[in-house]
mmCIF file of C-alpha atoms and ligand atoms in Angstrom:
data_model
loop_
_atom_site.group_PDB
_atom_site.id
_atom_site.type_symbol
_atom_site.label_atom_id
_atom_site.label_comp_id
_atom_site.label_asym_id
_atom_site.label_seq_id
_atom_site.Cartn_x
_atom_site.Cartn_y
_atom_site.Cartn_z
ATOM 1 C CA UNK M 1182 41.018 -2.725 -6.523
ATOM 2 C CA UNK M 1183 37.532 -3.781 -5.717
ATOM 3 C CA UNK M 1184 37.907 -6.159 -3.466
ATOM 4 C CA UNK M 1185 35.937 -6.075 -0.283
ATOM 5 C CA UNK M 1186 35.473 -7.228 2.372
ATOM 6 C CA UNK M 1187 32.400 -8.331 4.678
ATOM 7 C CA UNK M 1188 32.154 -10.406 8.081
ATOM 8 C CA UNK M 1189 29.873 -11.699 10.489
ATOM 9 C CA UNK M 1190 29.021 -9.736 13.326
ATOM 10 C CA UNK M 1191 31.327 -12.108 15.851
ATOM 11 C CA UNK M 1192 33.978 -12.096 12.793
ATOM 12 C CA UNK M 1193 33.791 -15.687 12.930
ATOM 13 C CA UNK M 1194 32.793 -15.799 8.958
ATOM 14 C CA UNK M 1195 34.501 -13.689 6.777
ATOM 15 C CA UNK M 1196 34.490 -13.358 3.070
ATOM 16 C CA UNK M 1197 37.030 -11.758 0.605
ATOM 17 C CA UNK M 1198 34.482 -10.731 -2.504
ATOM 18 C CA UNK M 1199 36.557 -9.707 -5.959
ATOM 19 C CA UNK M 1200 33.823 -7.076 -6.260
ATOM 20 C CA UNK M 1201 31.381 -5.701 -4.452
ATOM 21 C CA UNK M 1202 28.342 -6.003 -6.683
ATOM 22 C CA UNK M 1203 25.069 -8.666 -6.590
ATOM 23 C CA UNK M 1204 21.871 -8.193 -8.302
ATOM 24 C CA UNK M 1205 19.213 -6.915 -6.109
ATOM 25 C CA UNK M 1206 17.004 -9.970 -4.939
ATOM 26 C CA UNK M 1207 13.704 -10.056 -7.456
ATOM 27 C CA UNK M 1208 15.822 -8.954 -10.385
ATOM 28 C CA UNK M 1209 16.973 -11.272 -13.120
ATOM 29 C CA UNK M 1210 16.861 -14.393 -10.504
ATOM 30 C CA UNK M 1211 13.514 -15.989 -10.482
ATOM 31 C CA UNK M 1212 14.816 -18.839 -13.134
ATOM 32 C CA UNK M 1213 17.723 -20.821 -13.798
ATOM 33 C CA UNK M 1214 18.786 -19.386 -16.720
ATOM 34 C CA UNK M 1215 18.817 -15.868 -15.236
ATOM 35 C CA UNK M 1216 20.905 -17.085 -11.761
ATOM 36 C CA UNK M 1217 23.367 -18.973 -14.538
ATOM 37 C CA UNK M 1218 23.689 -15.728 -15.949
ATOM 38 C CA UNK M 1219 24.424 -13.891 -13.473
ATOM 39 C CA UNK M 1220 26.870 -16.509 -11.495
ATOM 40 C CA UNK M 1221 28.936 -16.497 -14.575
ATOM 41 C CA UNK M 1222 28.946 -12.879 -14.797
ATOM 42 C CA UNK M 1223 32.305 -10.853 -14.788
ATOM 43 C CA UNK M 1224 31.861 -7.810 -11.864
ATOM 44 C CA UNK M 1225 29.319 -9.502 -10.224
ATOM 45 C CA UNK M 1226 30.924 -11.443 -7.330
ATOM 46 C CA UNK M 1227 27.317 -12.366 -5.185
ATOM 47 C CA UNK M 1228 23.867 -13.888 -6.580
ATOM 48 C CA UNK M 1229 20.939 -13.636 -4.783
ATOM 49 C CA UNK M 1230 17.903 -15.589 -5.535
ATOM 50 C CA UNK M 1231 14.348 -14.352 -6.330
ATOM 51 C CA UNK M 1232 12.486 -13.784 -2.794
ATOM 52 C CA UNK M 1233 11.117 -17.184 -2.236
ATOM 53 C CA UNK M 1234 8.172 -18.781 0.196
ATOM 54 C CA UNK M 1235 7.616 -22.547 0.621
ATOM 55 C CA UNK M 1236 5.956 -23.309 -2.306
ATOM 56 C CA UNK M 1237 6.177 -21.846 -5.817
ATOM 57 C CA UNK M 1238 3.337 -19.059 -6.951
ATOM 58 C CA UNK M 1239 2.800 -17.277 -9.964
ATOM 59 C CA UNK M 1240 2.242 -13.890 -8.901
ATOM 60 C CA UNK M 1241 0.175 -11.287 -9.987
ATOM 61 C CA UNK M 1242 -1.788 -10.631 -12.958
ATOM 62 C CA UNK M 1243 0.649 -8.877 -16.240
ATOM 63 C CA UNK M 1244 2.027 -6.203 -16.764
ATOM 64 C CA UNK M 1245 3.398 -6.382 -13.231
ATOM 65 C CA UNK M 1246 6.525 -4.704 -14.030
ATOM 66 C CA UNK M 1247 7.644 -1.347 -16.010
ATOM 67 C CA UNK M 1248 10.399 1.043 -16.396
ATOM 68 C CA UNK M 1249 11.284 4.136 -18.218
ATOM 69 C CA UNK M 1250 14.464 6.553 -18.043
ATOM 70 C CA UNK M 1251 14.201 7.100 -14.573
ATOM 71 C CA UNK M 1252 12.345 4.588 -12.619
ATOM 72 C CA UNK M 1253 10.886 1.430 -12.404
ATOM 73 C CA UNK M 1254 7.516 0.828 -10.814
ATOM 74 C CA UNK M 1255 7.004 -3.442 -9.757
ATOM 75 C CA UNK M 1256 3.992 -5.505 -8.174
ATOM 76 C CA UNK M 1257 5.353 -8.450 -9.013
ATOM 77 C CA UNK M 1258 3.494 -10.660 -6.225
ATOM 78 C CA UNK M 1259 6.445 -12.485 -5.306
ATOM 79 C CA UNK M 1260 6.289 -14.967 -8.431
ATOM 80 C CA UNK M 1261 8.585 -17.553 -7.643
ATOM 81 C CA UNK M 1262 9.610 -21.317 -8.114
ATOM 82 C CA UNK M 1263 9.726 -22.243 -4.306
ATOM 83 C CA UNK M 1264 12.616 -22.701 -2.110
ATOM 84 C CA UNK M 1265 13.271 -26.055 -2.450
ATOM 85 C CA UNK M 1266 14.883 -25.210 -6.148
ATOM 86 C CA UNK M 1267 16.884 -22.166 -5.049
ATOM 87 C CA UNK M 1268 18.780 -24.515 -2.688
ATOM 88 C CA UNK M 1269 19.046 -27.266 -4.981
ATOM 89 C CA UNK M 1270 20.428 -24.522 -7.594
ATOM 90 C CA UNK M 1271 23.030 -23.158 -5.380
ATOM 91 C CA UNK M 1272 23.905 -26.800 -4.635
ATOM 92 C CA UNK M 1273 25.185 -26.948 -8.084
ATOM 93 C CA UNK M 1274 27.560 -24.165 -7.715
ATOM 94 C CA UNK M 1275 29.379 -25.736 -5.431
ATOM 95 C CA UNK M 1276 32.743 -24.235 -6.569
ATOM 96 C CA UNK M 1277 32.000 -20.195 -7.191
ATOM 97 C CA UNK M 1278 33.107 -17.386 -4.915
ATOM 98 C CA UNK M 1279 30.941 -14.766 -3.756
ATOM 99 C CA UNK M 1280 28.249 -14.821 -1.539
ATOM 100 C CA UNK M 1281 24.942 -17.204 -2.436
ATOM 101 C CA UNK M 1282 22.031 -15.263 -0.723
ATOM 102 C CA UNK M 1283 18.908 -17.075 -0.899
ATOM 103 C CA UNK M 1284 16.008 -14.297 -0.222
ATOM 104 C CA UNK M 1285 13.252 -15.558 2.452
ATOM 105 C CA UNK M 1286 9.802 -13.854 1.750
ATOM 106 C CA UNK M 1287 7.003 -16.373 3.185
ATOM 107 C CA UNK M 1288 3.231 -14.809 3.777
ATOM 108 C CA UNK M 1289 3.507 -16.237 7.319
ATOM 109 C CA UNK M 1290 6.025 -16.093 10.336
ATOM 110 C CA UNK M 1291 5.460 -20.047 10.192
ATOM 111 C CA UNK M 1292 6.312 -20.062 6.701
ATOM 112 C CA UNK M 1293 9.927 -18.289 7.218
ATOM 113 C CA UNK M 1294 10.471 -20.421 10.784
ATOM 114 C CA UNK M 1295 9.674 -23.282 8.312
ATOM 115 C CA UNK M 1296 12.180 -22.133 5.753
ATOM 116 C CA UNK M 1297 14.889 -21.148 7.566
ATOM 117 C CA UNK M 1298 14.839 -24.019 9.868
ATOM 118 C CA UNK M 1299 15.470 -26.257 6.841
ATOM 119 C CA UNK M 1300 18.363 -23.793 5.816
ATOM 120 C CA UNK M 1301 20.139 -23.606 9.559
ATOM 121 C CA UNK M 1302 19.634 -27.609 9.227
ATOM 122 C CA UNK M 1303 21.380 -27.849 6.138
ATOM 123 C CA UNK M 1304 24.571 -25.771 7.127
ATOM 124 C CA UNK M 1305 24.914 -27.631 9.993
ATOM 125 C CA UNK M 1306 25.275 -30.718 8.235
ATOM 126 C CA UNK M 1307 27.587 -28.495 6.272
ATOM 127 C CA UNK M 1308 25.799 -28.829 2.754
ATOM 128 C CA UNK M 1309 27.596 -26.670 0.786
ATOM 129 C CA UNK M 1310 24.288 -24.758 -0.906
ATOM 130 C CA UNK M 1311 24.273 -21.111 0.105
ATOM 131 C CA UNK M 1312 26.460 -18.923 2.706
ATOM 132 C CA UNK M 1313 24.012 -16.334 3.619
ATOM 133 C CA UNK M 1314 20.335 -15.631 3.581
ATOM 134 C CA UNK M 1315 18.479 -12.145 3.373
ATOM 135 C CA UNK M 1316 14.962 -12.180 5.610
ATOM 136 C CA UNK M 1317 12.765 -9.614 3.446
ATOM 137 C CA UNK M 1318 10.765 -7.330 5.844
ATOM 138 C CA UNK M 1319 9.577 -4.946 2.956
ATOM 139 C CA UNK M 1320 7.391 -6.845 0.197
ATOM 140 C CA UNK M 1321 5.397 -4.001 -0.544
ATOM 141 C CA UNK M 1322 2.975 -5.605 -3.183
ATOM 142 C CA UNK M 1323 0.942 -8.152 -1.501
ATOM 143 C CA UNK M 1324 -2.568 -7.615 -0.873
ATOM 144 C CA UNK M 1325 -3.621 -7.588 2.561
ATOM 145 C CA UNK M 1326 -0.298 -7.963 4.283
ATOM 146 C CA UNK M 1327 1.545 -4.929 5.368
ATOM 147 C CA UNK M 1328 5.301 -4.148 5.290
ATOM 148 C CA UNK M 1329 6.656 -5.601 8.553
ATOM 149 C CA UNK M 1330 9.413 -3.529 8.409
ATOM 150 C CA UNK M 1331 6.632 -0.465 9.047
ATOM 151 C CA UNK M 1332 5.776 -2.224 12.315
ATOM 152 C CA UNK M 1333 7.993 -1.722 14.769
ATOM 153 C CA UNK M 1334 6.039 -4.106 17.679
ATOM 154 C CA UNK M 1335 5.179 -6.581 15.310
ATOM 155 C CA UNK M 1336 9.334 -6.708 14.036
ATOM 156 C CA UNK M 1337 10.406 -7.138 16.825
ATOM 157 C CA UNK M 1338 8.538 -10.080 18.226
ATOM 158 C CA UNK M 1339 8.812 -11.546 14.408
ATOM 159 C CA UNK M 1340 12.735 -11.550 15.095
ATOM 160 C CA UNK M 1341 12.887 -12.952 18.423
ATOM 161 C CA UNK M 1342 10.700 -15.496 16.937
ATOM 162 C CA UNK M 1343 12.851 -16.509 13.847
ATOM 163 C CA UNK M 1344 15.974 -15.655 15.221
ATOM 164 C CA UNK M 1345 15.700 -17.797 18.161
ATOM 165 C CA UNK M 1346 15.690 -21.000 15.070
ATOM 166 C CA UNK M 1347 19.582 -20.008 14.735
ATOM 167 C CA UNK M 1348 20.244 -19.276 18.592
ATOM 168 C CA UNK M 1349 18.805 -22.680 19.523
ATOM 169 C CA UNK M 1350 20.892 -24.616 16.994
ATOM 170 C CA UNK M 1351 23.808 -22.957 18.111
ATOM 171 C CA UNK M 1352 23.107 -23.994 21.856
ATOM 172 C CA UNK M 1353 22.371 -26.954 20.627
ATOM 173 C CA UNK M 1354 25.303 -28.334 18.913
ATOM 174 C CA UNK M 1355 27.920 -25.339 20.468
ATOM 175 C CA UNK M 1356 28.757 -24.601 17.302
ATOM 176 C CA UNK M 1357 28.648 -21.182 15.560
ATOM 177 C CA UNK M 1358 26.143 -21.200 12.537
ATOM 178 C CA UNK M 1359 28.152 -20.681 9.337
ATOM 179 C CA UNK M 1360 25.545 -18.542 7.411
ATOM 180 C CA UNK M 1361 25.646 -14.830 7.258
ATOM 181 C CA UNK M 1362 22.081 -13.677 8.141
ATOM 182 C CA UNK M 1363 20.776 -9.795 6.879
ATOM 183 C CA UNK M 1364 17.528 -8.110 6.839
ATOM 184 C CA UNK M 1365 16.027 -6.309 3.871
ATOM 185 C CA UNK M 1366 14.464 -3.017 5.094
ATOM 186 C CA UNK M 1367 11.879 -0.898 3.710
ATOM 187 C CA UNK M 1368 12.630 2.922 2.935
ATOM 188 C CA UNK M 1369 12.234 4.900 6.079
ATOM 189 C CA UNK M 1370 11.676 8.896 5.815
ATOM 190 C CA UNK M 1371 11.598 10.043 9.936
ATOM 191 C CA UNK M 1372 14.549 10.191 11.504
ATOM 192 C CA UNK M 1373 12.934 8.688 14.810
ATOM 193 C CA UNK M 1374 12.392 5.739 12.463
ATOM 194 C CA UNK M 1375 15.815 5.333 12.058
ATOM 195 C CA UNK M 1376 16.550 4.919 15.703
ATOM 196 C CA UNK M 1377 13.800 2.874 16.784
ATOM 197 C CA UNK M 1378 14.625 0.434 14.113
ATOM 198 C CA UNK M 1379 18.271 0.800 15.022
ATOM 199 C CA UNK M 1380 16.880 0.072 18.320
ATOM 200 C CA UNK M 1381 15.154 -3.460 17.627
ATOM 201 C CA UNK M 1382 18.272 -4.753 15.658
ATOM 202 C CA UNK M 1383 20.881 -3.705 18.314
ATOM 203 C CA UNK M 1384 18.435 -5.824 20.841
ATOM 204 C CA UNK M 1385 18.198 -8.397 18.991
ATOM 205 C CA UNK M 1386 22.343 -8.799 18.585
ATOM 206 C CA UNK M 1387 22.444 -7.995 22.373
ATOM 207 C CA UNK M 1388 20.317 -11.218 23.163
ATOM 208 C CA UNK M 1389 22.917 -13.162 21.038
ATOM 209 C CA UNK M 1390 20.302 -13.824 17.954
ATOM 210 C CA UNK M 1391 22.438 -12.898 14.777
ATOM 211 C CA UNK M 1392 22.257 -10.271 12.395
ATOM 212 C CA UNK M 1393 25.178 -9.940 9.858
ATOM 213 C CA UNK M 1394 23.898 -7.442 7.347
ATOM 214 C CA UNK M 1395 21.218 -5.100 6.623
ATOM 215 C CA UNK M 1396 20.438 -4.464 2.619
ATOM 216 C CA UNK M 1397 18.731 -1.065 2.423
ATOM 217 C CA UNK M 1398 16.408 -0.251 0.487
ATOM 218 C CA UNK M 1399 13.381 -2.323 -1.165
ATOM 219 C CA UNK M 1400 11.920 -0.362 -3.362
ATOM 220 C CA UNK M 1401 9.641 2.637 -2.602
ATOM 221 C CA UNK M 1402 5.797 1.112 -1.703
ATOM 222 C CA UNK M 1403 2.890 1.892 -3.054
ATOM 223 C CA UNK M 1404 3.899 4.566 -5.569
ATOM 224 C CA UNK M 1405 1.746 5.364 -8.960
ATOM 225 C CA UNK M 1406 2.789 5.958 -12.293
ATOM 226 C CA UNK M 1407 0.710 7.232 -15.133
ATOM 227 C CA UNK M 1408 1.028 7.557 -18.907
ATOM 228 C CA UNK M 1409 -0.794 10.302 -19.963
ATOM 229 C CA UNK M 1410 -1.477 9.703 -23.649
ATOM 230 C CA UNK M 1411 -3.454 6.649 -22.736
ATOM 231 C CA UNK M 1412 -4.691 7.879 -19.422
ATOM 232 C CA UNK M 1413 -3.828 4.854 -17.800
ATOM 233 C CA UNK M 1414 -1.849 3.294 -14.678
ATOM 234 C CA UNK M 1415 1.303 1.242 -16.351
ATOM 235 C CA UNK M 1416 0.555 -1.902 -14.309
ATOM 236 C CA UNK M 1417 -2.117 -3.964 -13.670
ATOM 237 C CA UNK M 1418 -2.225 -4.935 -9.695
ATOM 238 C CA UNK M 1419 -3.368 -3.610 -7.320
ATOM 239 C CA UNK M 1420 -4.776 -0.686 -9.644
ATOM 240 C CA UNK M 1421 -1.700 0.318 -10.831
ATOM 241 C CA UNK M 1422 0.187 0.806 -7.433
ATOM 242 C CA UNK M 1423 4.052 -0.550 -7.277
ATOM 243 C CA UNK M 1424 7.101 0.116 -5.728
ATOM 244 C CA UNK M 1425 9.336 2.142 -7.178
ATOM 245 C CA UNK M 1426 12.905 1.931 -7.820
ATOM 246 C CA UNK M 1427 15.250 3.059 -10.146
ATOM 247 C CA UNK M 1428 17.160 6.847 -10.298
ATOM 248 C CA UNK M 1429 15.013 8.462 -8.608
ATOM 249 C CA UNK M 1430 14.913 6.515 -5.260
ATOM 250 C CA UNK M 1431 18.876 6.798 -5.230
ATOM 251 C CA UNK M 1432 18.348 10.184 -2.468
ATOM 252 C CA UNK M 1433 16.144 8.026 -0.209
ATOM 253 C CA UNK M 1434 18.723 5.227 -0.385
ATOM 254 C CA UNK M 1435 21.439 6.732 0.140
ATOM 255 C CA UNK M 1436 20.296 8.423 3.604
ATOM 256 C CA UNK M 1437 18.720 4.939 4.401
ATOM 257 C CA UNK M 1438 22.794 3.274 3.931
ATOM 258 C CA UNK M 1439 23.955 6.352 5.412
ATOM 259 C CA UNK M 1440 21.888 6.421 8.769
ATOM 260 C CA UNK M 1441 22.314 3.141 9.579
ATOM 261 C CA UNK M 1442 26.191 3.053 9.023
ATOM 262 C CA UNK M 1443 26.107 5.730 11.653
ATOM 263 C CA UNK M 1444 23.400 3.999 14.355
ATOM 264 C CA UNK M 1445 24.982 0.262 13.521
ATOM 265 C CA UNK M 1446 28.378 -0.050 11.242
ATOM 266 C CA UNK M 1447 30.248 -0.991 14.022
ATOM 267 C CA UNK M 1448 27.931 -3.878 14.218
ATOM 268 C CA UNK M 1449 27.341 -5.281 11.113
ATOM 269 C CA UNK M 1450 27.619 -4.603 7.699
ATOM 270 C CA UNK M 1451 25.496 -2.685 4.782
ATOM 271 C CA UNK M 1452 24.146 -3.896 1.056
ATOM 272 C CA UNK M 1453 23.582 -0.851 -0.260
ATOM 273 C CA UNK M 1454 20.789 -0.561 -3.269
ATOM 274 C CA UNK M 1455 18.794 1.999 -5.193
ATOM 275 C CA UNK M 1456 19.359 4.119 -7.884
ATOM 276 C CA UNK M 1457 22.368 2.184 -8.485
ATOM 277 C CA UNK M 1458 22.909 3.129 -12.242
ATOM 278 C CA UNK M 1459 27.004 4.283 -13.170
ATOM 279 C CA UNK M 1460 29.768 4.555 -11.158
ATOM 280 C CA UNK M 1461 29.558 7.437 -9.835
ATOM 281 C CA UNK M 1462 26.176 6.610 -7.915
ATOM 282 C CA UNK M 1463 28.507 3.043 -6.653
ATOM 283 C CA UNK M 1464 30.650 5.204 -5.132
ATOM 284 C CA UNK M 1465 28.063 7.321 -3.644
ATOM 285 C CA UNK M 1466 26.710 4.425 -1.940
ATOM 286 C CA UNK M 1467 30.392 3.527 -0.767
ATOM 287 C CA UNK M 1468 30.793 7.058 0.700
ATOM 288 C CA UNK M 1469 27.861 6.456 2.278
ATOM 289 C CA UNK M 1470 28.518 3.301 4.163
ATOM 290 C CA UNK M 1471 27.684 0.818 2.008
ATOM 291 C CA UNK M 1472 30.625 -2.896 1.557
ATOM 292 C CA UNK M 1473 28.215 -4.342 -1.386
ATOM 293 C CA UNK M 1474 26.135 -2.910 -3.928
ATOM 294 C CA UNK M 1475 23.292 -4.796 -5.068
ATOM 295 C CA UNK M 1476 21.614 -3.353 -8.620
ATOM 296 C CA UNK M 1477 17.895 -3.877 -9.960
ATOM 297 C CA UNK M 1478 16.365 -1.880 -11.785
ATOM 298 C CA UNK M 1479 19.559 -0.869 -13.967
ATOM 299 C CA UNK M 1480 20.154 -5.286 -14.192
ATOM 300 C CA UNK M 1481 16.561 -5.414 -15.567
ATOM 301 C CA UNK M 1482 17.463 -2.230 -18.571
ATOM 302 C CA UNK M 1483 20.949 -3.844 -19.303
ATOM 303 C CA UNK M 1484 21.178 -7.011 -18.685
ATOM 304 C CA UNK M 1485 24.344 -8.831 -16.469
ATOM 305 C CA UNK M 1486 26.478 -6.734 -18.727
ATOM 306 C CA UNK M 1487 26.098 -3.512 -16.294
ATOM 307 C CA UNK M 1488 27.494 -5.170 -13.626
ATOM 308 C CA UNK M 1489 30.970 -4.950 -15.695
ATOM 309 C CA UNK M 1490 30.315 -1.304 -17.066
ATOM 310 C CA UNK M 1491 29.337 0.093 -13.529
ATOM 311 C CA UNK M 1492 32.439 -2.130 -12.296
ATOM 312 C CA UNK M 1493 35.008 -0.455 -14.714
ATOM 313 C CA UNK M 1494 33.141 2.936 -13.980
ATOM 314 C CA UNK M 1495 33.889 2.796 -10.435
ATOM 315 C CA UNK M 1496 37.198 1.785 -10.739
ATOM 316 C CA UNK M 1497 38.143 4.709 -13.048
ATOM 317 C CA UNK M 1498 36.816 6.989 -10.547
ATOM 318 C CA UNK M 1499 38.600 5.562 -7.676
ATOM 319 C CA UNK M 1500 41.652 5.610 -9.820
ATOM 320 C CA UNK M 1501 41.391 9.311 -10.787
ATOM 321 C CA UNK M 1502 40.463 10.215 -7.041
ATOM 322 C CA UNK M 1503 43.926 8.161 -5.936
ATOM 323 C CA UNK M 1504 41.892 5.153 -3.817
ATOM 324 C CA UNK M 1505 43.654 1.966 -4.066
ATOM 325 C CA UNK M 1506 40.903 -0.111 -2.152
ATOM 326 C CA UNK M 1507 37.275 0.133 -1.632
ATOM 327 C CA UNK M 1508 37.791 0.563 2.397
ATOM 328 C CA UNK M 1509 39.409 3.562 1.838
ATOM 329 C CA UNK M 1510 36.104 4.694 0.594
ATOM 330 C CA UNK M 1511 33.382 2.836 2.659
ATOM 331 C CA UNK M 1512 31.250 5.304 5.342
ATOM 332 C CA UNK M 1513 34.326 8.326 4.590
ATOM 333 C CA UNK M 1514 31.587 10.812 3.420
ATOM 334 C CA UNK M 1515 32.418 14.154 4.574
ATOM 335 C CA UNK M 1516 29.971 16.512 6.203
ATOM 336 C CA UNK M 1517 30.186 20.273 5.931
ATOM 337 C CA UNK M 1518 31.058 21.277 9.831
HETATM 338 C C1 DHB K 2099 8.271 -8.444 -4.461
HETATM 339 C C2 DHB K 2099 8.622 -7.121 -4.441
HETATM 340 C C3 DHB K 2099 9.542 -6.674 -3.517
HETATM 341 O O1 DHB K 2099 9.939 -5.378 -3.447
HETATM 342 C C4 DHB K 2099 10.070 -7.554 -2.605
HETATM 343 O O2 DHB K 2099 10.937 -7.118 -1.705
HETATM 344 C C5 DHB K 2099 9.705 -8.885 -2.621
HETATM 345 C C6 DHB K 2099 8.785 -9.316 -3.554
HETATM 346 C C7 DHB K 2099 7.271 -8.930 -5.434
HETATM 347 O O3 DHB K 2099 6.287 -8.244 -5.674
HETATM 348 O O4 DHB K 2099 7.456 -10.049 -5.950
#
């Protein structure tokens, strides 16, 4: 019943996924332990690993992470244990279904030319590591760089730029490249936002530079929380400042997956995430436009285990509601005419 179903943009890959669900990248997939945990997880049919850069860093200073009922707040710093060992993990899981997302996040444009080079190289020698890679625009917690995703000028010569790795290779050995490739995007709030991103993704596909997927949203930048009985931010970077996920974001998200369903769905497909927490908010996001589900902040309060409960959730729902298939539900939200 939850099977669905997700392509490339020239339909020349295409995947049959048992579920839609994969944690969102940054959650509970820095470590080895965590991605076996999730790979062998019942419900949740994708991994994707920790947003990576060449080499491994720490991060920032703890606490760099919180949560309560509602939201989370993050500046994690992009702590992770380089890329090198997120392909060699996925090499090991040679035989699982689902996608294998490995999450590009470098502090330079050279740094993700660098890393995705070696990742186009590898599938064209048909190593059998990952099937699709997410290029993070949105990191909103490092000092001193802003969220490329905010800058529309800047984006677009940033794709051209790393796009062009994949276009070349394909000239070059007349070949199609056999990874699915997907942008993470920031929040956006302005509905001339919506377009003019629209806008740089549609020319990039129109040049013939590919762009499978969009995941939508990172978390909220740059919000604040504050305890009062101490007085105090929760986390330390940054003086306290974090994105935010969680509930509360699930609004924001939703008109994020929404919008660009309508500007792009014919194109290419949508990961929706935030405020992912029951099934009734997966099916929200499936109303809404969204093929996959990816879940954070809920994966960081539960555990793998949610990716069953939501699972079962949702298919109750669809049951009572008479859907036999998750396309019968993808982008069919009804507006009041
Ligand atoms: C981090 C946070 C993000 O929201 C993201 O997209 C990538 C990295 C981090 O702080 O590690």
């Amino acid at each position: 019943m939850l099977k669905t179903n997700v392509k490339s943009t020239d339909e020349n890959i295409q995947y049959s996924l048992d579920n839609p669900f994969v944690n969102a990248s940054g959650c509970y997939c820095r470590t080895k332990d965590k991605l076996n945990q999730l790979i062998t997880s019942p419900y949740c049919s994708s991994v994707i690993s920790k947003t990576c850069t060449p080499n491994h860093r720490i991060g920032n200073p703890e606490p760099r992470y919180h949560h309560d009922e509602n939201m989370s707040i993050n500046s994690m710093g992009l702590p992770n244990l380089g890329i090198d060992f997120y392909l060699a993990y996925f090499n090991t899981c040679e035989n699982t279904q689902g996608l294998k997302i490995v999450s590009l996040g470098g502090m330079s444009l050279n740094d993700n030319m660098t890393m995705l080079g070696a990742i186009v190289d590898r599938s064209f020698k048909k190593l059998p590591d990952i099937n699709a890679v997410e290029i993070n625009l949105s990191c909103p917690n490092l000092v001193g760089h802003g969220q490329l995703g905010y800058n529309i000028n800047n984006m677009n010569t940033y794709l051209i730029k790393l796009l062009n790795i994949i276009a070349r290779k394909e000239l070059e050995t007349q070949e199609k490249c056999k990874l699915l490739i997907g942008l993470k995007l920031p929040p956006y709030f302005d509905m001339c936002q919506f377009e003019q991103i629209a806008n740089v993704i549609k020319d990039q596909m129109n040049y013939g530079r590919r762009i499978d997927f969009l995941t939508c949203i990172n978390s909220i930048g740059n919000g604040l929380v504050i305890d009062t009985d101490s007085e105090s931010v929760v986390i330390k970077p940054k003086g306290g400042f974090g994105g935010i996920g969680g509930s509360i974001i699930k609004p924001t998200a939703l008109a994020n997956v929404r919008k660009f369903y309508e500007l792009l769905g014919d194109k290419l497909f949508i990961i929706g995430c935030g405020g992912i927490t029951n099934g009734e908010d997966a099916f929200q996001h499936l109303l809404a436009g969204a093929s996959m589900l990816s879940i954070g902040t809920q994966l960081m309060k539960e555990g793998p285990d949610v990716f069953k409960r939501i699972g079962l959730e949702l298919e109750t729902i669809m049951k009572q509601k008479g859907y036999k298939n998750i396309n019968e539900v993808i982008g069919k939200l009804k507006i009041i005419p």
